[in-house]
């Protein structure tokens, strides 16, 4: 779950956006760090623009979460609040959860252990 040493290939960064009912989900894979920050921001922006009342960021397949990625998540949460969009993070990845817990962000960012729990948490009643 750490960045590979120099000379070893990095897992490619990938992001895809899809919809589950009223919830837009951005699924992210690979490292989220300075090298992938722009791609990560673009994926989050696209997800927020495509979302209705709710957005889930699935980080279950994230291998490394650096400060650039953390900043992007905090900014996403603030933009979403201005647009009345609920946001949750889905990640069973101990590394991601631990980093957010240590920084005191797991409650602000509403972190859940899996996508189903995150979707349930942000799905509007009705």
Coordinates of C-alpha atoms in Angstrom, one line a residue:
X1 CA 0.0 0.0 0.0
X2 CA 3.0 2.3 -0.3
X3 CA 4.4 4.1 -3.3
X4 CA 6.8 1.7 -5.1
X5 CA 10.5 2.4 -4.8
X6 CA 12.3 4.2 -7.6
X7 CA 12.7 2.0 -10.6
X8 CA 9.5 0.1 -10.0
X9 CA 6.4 0.8 -12.0
X10 CA 3.6 2.7 -10.4
X11 CA 0.1 1.4 -10.7
X12 CA -1.7 3.6 -13.2
X13 CA -4.1 6.2 -11.9
X14 CA -7.7 5.6 -13.1
X15 CA -11.0 7.2 -12.4
X16 CA -14.4 6.5 -13.7
X17 CA -17.8 8.0 -13.0
X18 CA -21.1 6.2 -13.0
X19 CA -24.6 6.5 -11.5
X20 CA -26.4 4.3 -9.0
X21 CA -30.0 5.7 -8.8
X22 CA -29.7 9.3 -7.5
X23 CA -26.1 8.8 -6.5
X24 CA -23.1 9.6 -8.7
X25 CA -20.0 7.5 -7.9
X26 CA -16.5 8.3 -8.8
X27 CA -14.3 5.2 -8.5
X28 CA -10.6 5.9 -8.2
X29 CA -7.7 3.5 -8.5
X30 CA -3.9 3.9 -8.0
X31 CA -1.9 6.6 -6.2
X32 CA -3.5 9.9 -5.4
X33 CA -0.5 12.3 -5.0
X34 CA 1.1 15.3 -6.6
X35 CA 1.8 13.4 -9.8
X36 CA -1.9 12.5 -10.2
X37 CA -3.5 15.5 -8.5
X38 CA -4.8 17.2 -11.7
X39 CA -6.4 14.0 -12.9
X40 CA -8.0 13.4 -9.5
X41 CA -9.3 17.0 -9.4
X42 CA -10.8 16.6 -12.8
X43 CA -12.5 13.3 -11.8
X44 CA -13.9 14.9 -8.7
X45 CA -15.1 18.0 -10.6
X46 CA -16.8 15.8 -13.2
X47 CA -18.4 13.7 -10.6
X48 CA -19.7 16.8 -8.8
X49 CA -21.0 18.3 -12.0
X50 CA -22.8 15.0 -13.0
X51 CA -24.2 14.5 -9.5
X52 CA -27.7 15.2 -8.4
X53 CA -28.2 15.3 -4.7
X54 CA -25.4 12.9 -3.7
X55 CA -21.9 11.9 -4.6
X56 CA -19.7 9.0 -3.4
X57 CA -16.0 8.9 -4.0
X58 CA -14.9 5.2 -4.0
X59 CA -11.3 5.1 -2.8
X60 CA -11.2 1.4 -2.1
X61 CA -8.6 0.8 -4.7
X62 CA -6.4 3.8 -3.9
X63 CA -2.9 2.6 -3.1
X64 CA -1.5 5.9 -1.7
X65 CA -3.2 9.1 -0.5
X66 CA -0.9 12.1 -0.3
X67 CA -1.5 15.6 0.8
X68 CA -2.6 16.8 -2.7
X69 CA -5.4 14.2 -2.6
X70 CA -6.5 15.1 0.9
X71 CA -6.7 18.8 -0.1
X72 CA -8.8 17.9 -3.1
X73 CA -11.2 15.9 -0.9
X74 CA -11.6 18.8 1.5
X75 CA -12.2 21.3 -1.3
X76 CA -14.7 18.9 -2.9
X77 CA -16.7 18.7 0.4
X78 CA -16.8 22.5 0.6
X79 CA -17.9 22.9 -3.1
X80 CA -20.5 20.2 -2.6
X81 CA -21.9 21.9 0.5
X82 CA -22.4 25.1 -1.5
X83 CA -24.3 23.1 -4.1
X84 CA -26.4 21.2 -1.5
X85 CA -24.8 17.9 -2.6
X86 CA -24.1 15.2 0.0
X87 CA -20.7 13.6 -0.2
X88 CA -19.4 10.4 1.3
X89 CA -16.1 8.6 0.9
X90 CA -16.1 4.8 0.5
X91 CA -12.9 3.0 1.4
X92 CA -12.1 -0.2 3.2
X93 CA -8.5 0.6 2.6
X94 CA -6.8 1.0 6.0
X95 CA -4.2 3.4 4.7
X96 CA -6.8 5.9 3.4
X97 CA -9.0 5.6 6.5
X98 CA -6.1 6.0 8.9
X99 CA -4.8 9.1 7.1
X100 CA -8.2 10.7 7.3
X101 CA -8.6 9.7 10.9
X102 CA -5.2 11.0 11.9
X103 CA -6.0 14.4 10.3
X104 CA -9.5 14.5 12.0
X105 CA -11.2 14.5 8.6
X106 CA -13.1 11.2 8.7
X107 CA -16.2 12.8 10.1
X108 CA -16.1 15.9 7.9
X109 CA -15.7 13.7 4.8
X110 CA -18.1 11.0 6.1
X111 CA -16.0 7.9 5.5
X112 CA -17.7 4.5 5.1
X113 CA -16.2 1.0 4.8
X114 CA -17.8 0.2 1.4
X115 CA -19.7 1.7 -1.5
X116 CA -23.0 0.2 -0.5
X117 CA -22.8 1.9 3.0
X118 CA -21.7 5.2 1.5
X119 CA -24.5 5.1 -1.1
X120 CA -27.1 4.3 1.6
X121 CA -25.8 7.2 3.8
X122 CA -26.2 9.8 1.1
X123 CA -29.3 8.6 -0.7
X124 CA -32.0 11.1 -0.3
X125 CA -35.1 9.8 1.5
X126 CA -38.2 9.7 -0.6

